[in-house]
Amino acid sequence: MKKWTSCTLSSILAFSLFISFTSYAQANSNKETAVSKEAGNSFPVLTKARKPEDAGFSSEKLEKVDRLIEMEVASGFPGAALIVIKDGKIVKNDSYGYKRKFNEHTPLKRFQKMKDDTMFDLASNTKMYATNFALQKLVSEGKLDIEAKVQQYIPDFKDAEGDVIKGKDTLRIIDVLHHTAGFKPDPQYHNPTVSKELYSQERDKTISFLSKTPLTYVPGTQNVYSDVDYMLLGAIIEKITGQPLDTYVENEVYKPLNLKHTKFNPLQKGFKPKDFAATELLGNTRDGVIAFPNIRTYTLQGEVHDEKAFYSMGGVSGHAGLFSNTKDLAVLLQVMLNGGGYGKHAFFDQETIDEFVAPSEINPTYGLGWRRNGDASMEWMFSPYASESAYGHTGWTGTVTIIDPEKQLGIVLLTNKKHSPLVNPAANSNQFYGDLFKTGGYGSVVTAIYEALESNEK
């Protein structure tokens, strides 16, 4: 009897252990399956809406956008490409006018028609879709601390004995991102008449000169938009990653997203001039009133227009140099709307995005690089209808991007408004005829898009 009881107890114990082990294994298996499923989850990817109404737009009202741009093209505006996305759907993807109308000042016998896949010189939108994307990724990965001093990443960045205004020793990455670092807007390293001892048309020398560029105000006391800020940030990315900026973003961001039309120095990477919207008619001469060593005098098409980027930085800089088209940029906008990922690829997280688009204390229309719909002064870019949380950027060549997370809306308007003569180069060497059109001012087109949203109907 005792023997039977002992055997029975042993059997029961063994069975209990088996059940416990099985339950534990099953629980862990379920956990692993759950983790596996979670890891395999995809971020939303863009699909084409069957009709605008599927994404909450009025087809009839969207036609107003077409009429506006087409009327301006008929009146002399060079051209544009537009894409609108909402709720993960491509609502509109159209092109207007011409990518090239002139050879220098001579009109072409046959204008080159704009296409939906035409690539544009993004100018300062480079700051967001190259530099900020890289920075946001590095912050998410714990490889960059925006509260750290610039000096931590670039040891030569420090105050010098003869500096009139000091502050480099304590300058933080976040100050540079907020455009409160103390730099003037454009030191023109490429032009010896302006830059003097900081003159450089060599990339490595220019990067070394960033640390020597004098401050013009005490950091943190003003908000002054400066290209130097993003040239410096581009150099910091290169220090952290050990790679050129273009190599890093192309391999880490654009290639995983299969963005084949987003490049620095695209003419060196298999593209032809006909793939691009042209910019200035006479190189960088502003119709002949500007001169400096090695200045281009021919019509630019596929070469970055920005002088510092082209002459001083070899076409690759944190502030300018990126080319793209509307469809590629729509994917990058969707990455932001998705909280940092697209398809099976995660680049950064929502917490990092929130940090980068939060308003600056000194100027609510700025985040960390991003321009924000911070107050009524930004209606020229965002329209009266954009959410307070909307953000984006513009580029001097004629580009604007809008990201409205509250409405899950993205707008990319790319124009070649600088592909036109100057109005009066002697009086204003930066005002082109293309700047005088509503399409070149962005806001009218953006407003018409928002007004086409059915949710905006009175």
Coordinates of C-alpha atoms in Angstrom, one line a residue:
M1 CA 0.0 0.0 0.0
K2 CA 2.8 2.4 0.9
K3 CA 4.7 1.3 -2.2
W4 CA 1.6 2.1 -4.4
T5 CA 1.0 5.5 -2.6
S6 CA 4.7 6.4 -3.2
C7 CA 4.5 5.5 -6.8
T8 CA 1.2 7.3 -7.2
L9 CA 2.6 10.4 -5.5
S10 CA 5.7 10.3 -7.7
S11 CA 3.5 10.0 -10.8
I12 CA 1.3 12.9 -9.7
L13 CA 4.3 15.0 -9.0
A14 CA 5.9 14.1 -12.3
F15 CA 2.6 14.9 -14.1
S16 CA 2.3 18.2 -12.2
L17 CA 5.8 19.1 -13.2
F18 CA 5.0 18.2 -16.8
I19 CA 1.9 20.3 -16.8
S20 CA 3.8 23.3 -15.2
F21 CA 6.6 23.0 -17.7
T22 CA 4.2 22.7 -20.6
S23 CA 2.3 25.7 -19.3
Y24 CA 5.5 27.7 -18.9
A25 CA 6.7 26.7 -22.4
Q26 CA 3.4 27.5 -23.9
A27 CA 3.3 30.9 -22.1
N28 CA 6.8 31.7 -23.4
S29 CA 6.0 30.4 -26.8
N30 CA 3.0 32.7 -26.8
K31 CA 5.2 35.6 -25.6
E32 CA 7.7 34.9 -28.3
T33 CA 5.0 34.7 -30.9
A34 CA 3.6 38.0 -29.7
V35 CA 7.0 39.6 -29.8
S36 CA 7.6 38.1 -33.3
K37 CA 4.2 39.5 -34.5
E38 CA 5.0 42.8 -33.0
A39 CA 8.4 43.0 -34.6
G40 CA 6.8 41.9 -37.9
N41 CA 4.1 44.6 -37.7
S42 CA 4.3 47.1 -40.6
F43 CA 3.9 50.8 -40.5
P44 CA 1.3 52.1 -43.0
V45 CA 2.5 52.5 -46.6
L46 CA 1.1 54.9 -49.1
T47 CA -1.6 53.7 -51.5
K48 CA -3.4 55.5 -54.2
A49 CA -6.9 56.7 -53.4
R50 CA -9.5 55.6 -56.0
K51 CA -11.0 59.1 -55.8
P52 CA -10.3 62.1 -53.6
E53 CA -13.6 61.6 -51.7
D54 CA -12.1 58.3 -50.3
A55 CA -9.7 60.5 -48.3
G56 CA -12.2 63.2 -47.4
F57 CA -11.6 65.6 -50.3
S58 CA -13.9 67.2 -52.8
S59 CA -12.8 66.4 -56.3
E60 CA -14.6 69.5 -57.6
K61 CA -12.8 71.8 -55.1
L62 CA -9.4 70.2 -55.8
E63 CA -9.8 71.3 -59.4
K64 CA -9.5 74.9 -58.1
V65 CA -5.8 74.0 -57.3
D66 CA -5.3 72.9 -60.9
R67 CA -6.9 76.0 -62.3
L68 CA -4.8 78.3 -60.1
I69 CA -1.5 76.8 -61.1
E70 CA -2.4 76.3 -64.8
M71 CA -3.5 79.9 -65.1
E72 CA -0.2 81.1 -63.6
V73 CA 1.7 78.8 -66.0
A74 CA -0.2 80.4 -68.9
S75 CA 0.9 83.8 -67.5
G76 CA 4.6 82.9 -67.4
F77 CA 5.2 80.9 -64.2
P78 CA 7.8 78.2 -65.1
G79 CA 6.3 75.0 -63.5
A80 CA 5.4 72.9 -60.5
A81 CA 4.8 69.4 -59.2
L82 CA 2.3 68.7 -56.4
I83 CA 1.4 65.7 -54.3
V84 CA -1.2 65.5 -51.5
I85 CA -1.5 62.6 -49.1
K86 CA -4.1 62.0 -46.5
D87 CA -4.8 59.0 -44.2
G88 CA -2.1 57.0 -45.9
K89 CA -3.5 57.6 -49.4
I90 CA -2.1 59.6 -52.3
V91 CA -5.0 61.9 -53.2
K92 CA -3.3 64.0 -55.8
N93 CA -0.1 63.7 -57.8
D94 CA 0.2 66.2 -60.7
S95 CA 2.7 68.3 -62.6
Y96 CA 2.2 71.6 -64.3
G97 CA 4.1 73.7 -66.8
Y98 CA 7.7 73.2 -67.7
K99 CA 10.9 72.0 -66.1
R100 CA 13.0 74.1 -68.5
K101 CA 12.1 77.1 -70.7
F102 CA 15.4 78.9 -71.2
N103 CA 18.9 78.4 -72.3
E104 CA 20.5 81.3 -70.4
H105 CA 18.2 84.2 -71.4
T106 CA 17.1 82.6 -74.7
P107 CA 13.8 80.8 -74.7
L108 CA 14.0 77.3 -75.9
K109 CA 12.3 76.5 -79.2
R110 CA 10.5 73.7 -77.4
F111 CA 10.0 73.9 -73.7
Q112 CA 10.8 70.8 -71.6
K113 CA 7.5 69.7 -70.1
M114 CA 7.3 69.0 -66.3
K115 CA 6.6 65.4 -65.4
D116 CA 5.3 63.8 -62.2
D117 CA 8.7 62.3 -61.5
T118 CA 10.8 65.4 -62.3
M119 CA 13.5 65.9 -59.6
F120 CA 13.9 69.3 -57.9
D121 CA 16.7 71.1 -56.1
L122 CA 15.2 71.1 -52.6
A123 CA 17.4 73.9 -51.2
S124 CA 16.7 74.3 -47.5
N125 CA 14.3 71.4 -47.4
T126 CA 17.6 69.4 -47.4
K127 CA 17.8 70.5 -43.7
M128 CA 14.7 68.4 -42.9
Y129 CA 14.8 65.4 -45.2
A130 CA 18.5 64.7 -45.0
T131 CA 19.9 66.4 -41.8
N132 CA 16.9 66.2 -39.5
F133 CA 16.1 62.7 -40.5
A134 CA 19.7 61.7 -39.7
L135 CA 19.6 63.6 -36.4
Q136 CA 16.3 62.1 -35.4
K137 CA 17.6 58.6 -36.1
L138 CA 20.8 59.2 -34.1
V139 CA 18.8 60.6 -31.2
S140 CA 16.4 57.7 -31.2
E141 CA 19.4 55.3 -31.2
G142 CA 21.0 57.1 -28.3
K143 CA 24.0 58.1 -30.4
L144 CA 23.4 61.9 -30.1
D145 CA 22.4 64.0 -27.1
I146 CA 21.0 67.3 -28.2
E147 CA 21.7 68.8 -24.8
A148 CA 25.4 68.1 -25.3
K149 CA 27.9 70.8 -26.2
V150 CA 28.9 71.1 -29.9
Q151 CA 32.5 70.8 -28.6
Q152 CA 31.8 67.2 -27.5
Y153 CA 31.5 66.2 -31.1
I154 CA 33.8 68.9 -32.7
P155 CA 36.7 69.6 -30.3
D156 CA 38.0 72.5 -32.3
F157 CA 34.7 74.4 -31.9
K158 CA 35.6 76.8 -29.1
D159 CA 36.0 80.4 -28.2
A160 CA 39.2 82.1 -29.3
E161 CA 41.0 84.8 -27.4
G162 CA 40.2 87.6 -29.9
D163 CA 36.5 86.7 -30.3
V164 CA 34.3 89.8 -29.8
I165 CA 31.3 87.6 -28.8
K166 CA 32.0 84.4 -26.9
G167 CA 29.7 81.5 -26.4
K168 CA 31.1 78.6 -28.5
D169 CA 32.5 76.8 -25.4
T170 CA 29.0 76.3 -24.0
L171 CA 27.0 76.1 -27.2
R172 CA 24.7 73.1 -27.3
I173 CA 23.3 71.1 -30.2
I174 CA 19.8 72.2 -29.3
D175 CA 20.8 75.8 -29.6
V176 CA 22.0 75.1 -33.2
L177 CA 18.8 73.3 -34.0
H178 CA 16.7 76.2 -32.7
H179 CA 18.7 78.7 -34.9
T180 CA 19.7 80.6 -31.7
A181 CA 23.4 79.7 -32.0
G182 CA 24.8 83.2 -32.7
F183 CA 25.7 82.9 -36.4
K184 CA 24.7 85.3 -39.2
P185 CA 22.5 83.9 -41.9
D186 CA 25.0 83.6 -44.8
P187 CA 28.8 84.0 -44.4
Q188 CA 29.3 83.3 -48.1
Y189 CA 32.4 81.1 -47.7
H190 CA 32.5 80.8 -51.5
N191 CA 33.0 84.5 -52.1
P192 CA 36.4 86.0 -50.9
T193 CA 35.0 89.6 -51.1
V194 CA 32.5 88.7 -48.4
S195 CA 34.1 85.9 -46.4
K196 CA 37.7 87.3 -46.5
E197 CA 39.9 85.0 -44.3
L198 CA 37.1 82.4 -44.2
Y199 CA 37.1 82.1 -48.0
S200 CA 37.0 78.4 -49.1
Q201 CA 36.0 76.4 -52.1
E202 CA 37.3 73.1 -50.6
R203 CA 35.0 71.0 -48.5
D204 CA 37.4 69.9 -45.7
K205 CA 38.7 73.5 -45.3
T206 CA 35.1 74.8 -45.2
I207 CA 34.2 72.4 -42.5
S208 CA 37.2 73.5 -40.5
F209 CA 36.2 77.1 -41.0
L210 CA 32.8 76.5 -39.4
S211 CA 34.5 76.4 -36.0
K212 CA 36.2 79.7 -36.8
T213 CA 33.1 81.5 -38.0
P214 CA 32.5 84.4 -35.6
L215 CA 29.3 84.7 -33.5
T216 CA 27.3 87.9 -34.2
Y217 CA 25.1 87.7 -31.1
V218 CA 25.1 86.0 -27.8
P219 CA 23.7 82.5 -28.2
G220 CA 20.2 82.0 -26.9
T221 CA 19.3 85.7 -27.1
Q222 CA 17.9 85.8 -30.6
N223 CA 16.4 83.6 -33.3
V224 CA 18.3 84.1 -36.5
Y225 CA 17.9 81.5 -39.3
S226 CA 21.4 80.6 -40.5
D227 CA 22.7 78.1 -43.0
V228 CA 25.8 77.8 -40.8
D229 CA 23.7 76.0 -38.2
Y230 CA 22.9 73.2 -40.5
M231 CA 26.3 73.0 -42.1
L232 CA 27.6 72.5 -38.6
L233 CA 25.0 69.8 -37.9
G234 CA 25.9 68.0 -41.1
A235 CA 29.5 67.9 -39.9
I236 CA 28.4 66.6 -36.5
I237 CA 26.5 63.7 -38.3
E238 CA 29.7 62.9 -40.2
K239 CA 31.7 62.8 -37.0
I240 CA 29.3 60.5 -35.2
T241 CA 28.7 58.1 -38.1
G242 CA 32.2 58.2 -39.7
Q243 CA 30.5 58.6 -43.1
P244 CA 29.8 61.4 -45.5
L245 CA 26.4 62.8 -44.9
D246 CA 25.1 61.7 -48.3
T247 CA 26.4 58.2 -47.9
Y248 CA 24.8 57.9 -44.4
V249 CA 21.3 59.1 -45.4
E250 CA 21.2 57.3 -48.7
N251 CA 22.2 54.0 -47.1
E252 CA 20.3 54.3 -43.8
V253 CA 17.1 56.1 -45.0
Y254 CA 16.5 56.4 -48.7
K255 CA 17.6 52.9 -49.8
P256 CA 15.5 51.0 -47.2
L257 CA 12.5 53.1 -48.4
N258 CA 13.4 52.4 -52.1
L259 CA 13.6 56.1 -52.8
K260 CA 15.5 56.1 -56.1
H261 CA 15.1 59.8 -56.9
T262 CA 16.4 61.3 -53.7
K263 CA 20.1 62.1 -54.0
F264 CA 23.0 64.5 -53.4
N265 CA 25.1 65.2 -56.6
P266 CA 22.6 63.2 -58.7
L267 CA 24.4 64.0 -62.0
Q268 CA 27.3 62.0 -60.6
K269 CA 24.9 59.0 -59.9
G270 CA 23.5 58.2 -63.3
F271 CA 20.9 61.0 -63.8
K272 CA 20.8 63.4 -66.7
P273 CA 20.0 67.1 -66.8
K274 CA 16.7 66.4 -68.5
D275 CA 15.6 64.6 -65.3
F276 CA 15.5 67.9 -63.3
A277 CA 13.7 71.1 -63.1
A278 CA 16.0 73.9 -64.0
T279 CA 16.8 76.8 -61.7
E280 CA 18.7 80.1 -62.3
L281 CA 19.2 81.2 -66.0
L282 CA 22.8 82.5 -65.7
G283 CA 24.3 80.2 -63.0
N284 CA 24.8 82.1 -59.8
T285 CA 25.4 85.5 -61.4
R286 CA 21.9 87.0 -60.8
D287 CA 21.7 88.1 -64.4
G288 CA 25.3 89.3 -64.3
V289 CA 25.4 91.4 -61.1
I290 CA 27.3 88.9 -58.9
A291 CA 30.8 87.7 -59.5
F292 CA 33.3 85.5 -57.6
P293 CA 35.9 82.9 -58.5
N294 CA 34.7 79.9 -60.5
I295 CA 31.2 81.2 -60.7
R296 CA 28.8 79.3 -63.0
T297 CA 27.2 81.3 -65.8
Y298 CA 25.1 78.6 -67.6
T299 CA 21.5 77.6 -66.8
L300 CA 21.5 75.2 -63.9
Q301 CA 19.8 71.9 -64.2
G302 CA 20.7 69.0 -61.9
E303 CA 23.4 70.9 -60.1
V304 CA 22.6 72.4 -56.6
H305 CA 22.0 76.1 -56.9
D306 CA 23.1 77.0 -53.4
E307 CA 26.6 78.6 -53.6
K308 CA 28.0 77.3 -50.3
A309 CA 26.8 73.8 -51.0
F310 CA 28.1 73.7 -54.6
Y311 CA 31.4 75.6 -54.4
S312 CA 32.4 75.3 -50.7
M313 CA 31.0 71.8 -49.8
G314 CA 31.3 69.8 -53.0
G315 CA 27.5 69.5 -53.3
V316 CA 27.0 67.7 -50.0
S317 CA 26.0 69.9 -47.0
G318 CA 23.6 69.8 -44.1
H319 CA 21.9 72.9 -45.3
A320 CA 21.4 72.3 -49.0
G321 CA 22.2 69.9 -51.8
L322 CA 19.5 67.3 -51.8
F323 CA 17.4 66.6 -54.9
S324 CA 14.1 64.7 -54.9
N325 CA 10.7 64.4 -56.5
T326 CA 7.1 64.6 -55.1
K327 CA 6.5 60.9 -54.8
D328 CA 9.8 60.2 -52.8
L329 CA 9.1 63.1 -50.5
A330 CA 5.6 61.9 -49.9
V331 CA 7.1 58.7 -48.4
L332 CA 9.3 60.8 -46.1
L333 CA 6.3 62.8 -45.0
Q334 CA 4.4 59.6 -44.3
V335 CA 7.3 58.4 -42.2
M336 CA 6.7 61.4 -40.0
L337 CA 3.0 60.9 -39.9
N338 CA 3.5 57.2 -39.0
G339 CA 5.6 58.1 -36.0
G340 CA 9.0 57.3 -37.5
G341 CA 8.6 54.3 -39.7
Y342 CA 7.3 53.0 -43.0
G343 CA 6.6 49.5 -44.0
K344 CA 8.9 47.2 -42.1
H345 CA 11.5 49.9 -41.4
A346 CA 11.6 52.0 -38.3
F347 CA 14.0 55.0 -38.3
F348 CA 13.1 56.9 -35.1
D349 CA 10.2 57.0 -32.6
Q350 CA 7.3 59.3 -31.9
E351 CA 8.9 60.6 -28.7
T352 CA 11.8 61.9 -30.8
I353 CA 9.5 63.5 -33.4
D354 CA 7.6 65.2 -30.6
E355 CA 10.8 66.6 -29.2
F356 CA 11.9 67.9 -32.6
V357 CA 8.6 69.6 -33.5
A358 CA 7.9 71.1 -30.1
P359 CA 7.9 75.0 -30.1
S360 CA 11.0 76.9 -29.2
E361 CA 10.6 79.1 -26.2
I362 CA 12.2 82.1 -28.1
N363 CA 10.0 81.7 -31.2
P364 CA 7.0 79.3 -31.4
T365 CA 7.3 79.2 -35.2
Y366 CA 10.4 77.1 -34.8
G367 CA 11.0 73.6 -33.5
L368 CA 14.3 71.8 -33.8
G369 CA 14.9 72.9 -37.3
W370 CA 11.3 72.3 -38.4
R371 CA 9.1 75.4 -39.1
R372 CA 5.9 75.3 -37.2
N373 CA 2.4 76.8 -37.6
G374 CA 3.2 78.6 -34.3
D375 CA 1.2 81.8 -34.9
A376 CA -0.7 83.8 -37.5
S377 CA 2.6 85.0 -39.0
M378 CA 3.0 81.6 -40.7
E379 CA -0.3 81.7 -42.7
W380 CA 1.7 82.6 -45.8
M381 CA 3.1 79.0 -45.7
F382 CA 0.5 76.9 -43.8
S383 CA -2.7 78.7 -44.8
P384 CA -5.4 79.8 -42.2
Y385 CA -6.7 76.2 -42.0
A386 CA -3.7 74.2 -40.9
S387 CA -3.7 72.7 -37.4
E388 CA -1.6 74.3 -34.7
S389 CA 0.5 71.2 -34.7
A390 CA 1.4 71.5 -38.4
Y391 CA 5.0 71.8 -39.3
G392 CA 7.3 71.7 -42.4
H393 CA 9.9 73.7 -44.2
T394 CA 10.6 75.8 -47.4
G395 CA 13.5 76.0 -49.8
W396 CA 14.8 79.0 -51.6
T397 CA 14.5 77.5 -55.0
G398 CA 10.7 77.2 -54.6
T399 CA 9.8 74.2 -52.5
V400 CA 7.5 73.7 -49.6
T401 CA 6.5 70.7 -47.5
I402 CA 3.6 70.6 -45.0
I403 CA 3.0 67.9 -42.4
D404 CA -0.3 68.2 -40.5
P405 CA -0.5 65.3 -38.0
E406 CA -3.9 66.3 -36.6
K407 CA -5.4 65.9 -40.0
Q408 CA -3.0 63.1 -41.2
L409 CA -2.3 65.3 -44.1
G410 CA 0.9 65.9 -46.1
I411 CA 1.5 68.4 -48.9
V412 CA 4.6 68.7 -51.2
L413 CA 4.7 71.6 -53.6
L414 CA 7.9 71.8 -55.7
T415 CA 8.3 74.7 -58.1
N416 CA 11.2 76.0 -60.2
K417 CA 10.2 79.6 -59.7
K418 CA 13.8 80.8 -59.9
H419 CA 13.9 79.6 -63.5
S420 CA 12.9 83.0 -64.7
P421 CA 14.7 86.4 -65.2
L422 CA 15.3 88.7 -62.2
V423 CA 12.9 91.6 -61.8
N424 CA 15.6 94.3 -61.2
P425 CA 18.9 92.6 -60.4
A426 CA 20.6 95.9 -59.5
A427 CA 18.0 96.7 -56.9
N428 CA 17.3 93.2 -55.6
S429 CA 19.5 90.3 -56.7
N430 CA 17.2 87.8 -55.1
Q431 CA 13.8 88.7 -56.6
F432 CA 12.9 86.6 -59.7
Y433 CA 9.8 87.0 -61.8
G434 CA 8.7 83.6 -60.6
D435 CA 8.6 84.9 -57.0
L436 CA 5.7 87.3 -58.0
F437 CA 3.2 84.5 -58.7
K438 CA 0.9 83.0 -56.1
T439 CA 2.2 79.5 -56.8
G440 CA 5.7 80.7 -55.9
G441 CA 4.4 82.1 -52.6
Y442 CA 2.9 78.7 -51.6
G443 CA 0.1 79.9 -49.4
S444 CA -2.6 80.2 -52.0
V445 CA -2.0 76.7 -53.3
V446 CA -1.9 75.3 -49.7
T447 CA -5.1 77.2 -48.8
A448 CA -6.9 75.8 -51.8
I449 CA -5.9 72.3 -50.8
Y450 CA -7.2 72.7 -47.3
E451 CA -10.4 74.3 -48.6
A452 CA -11.0 71.1 -50.7
L453 CA -11.2 69.1 -47.5
E454 CA -14.8 68.2 -46.9
S455 CA -14.3 68.7 -43.1
N456 CA -13.7 72.4 -43.9
E457 CA -17.1 72.8 -45.5
K458 CA -19.2 75.4 -43.7

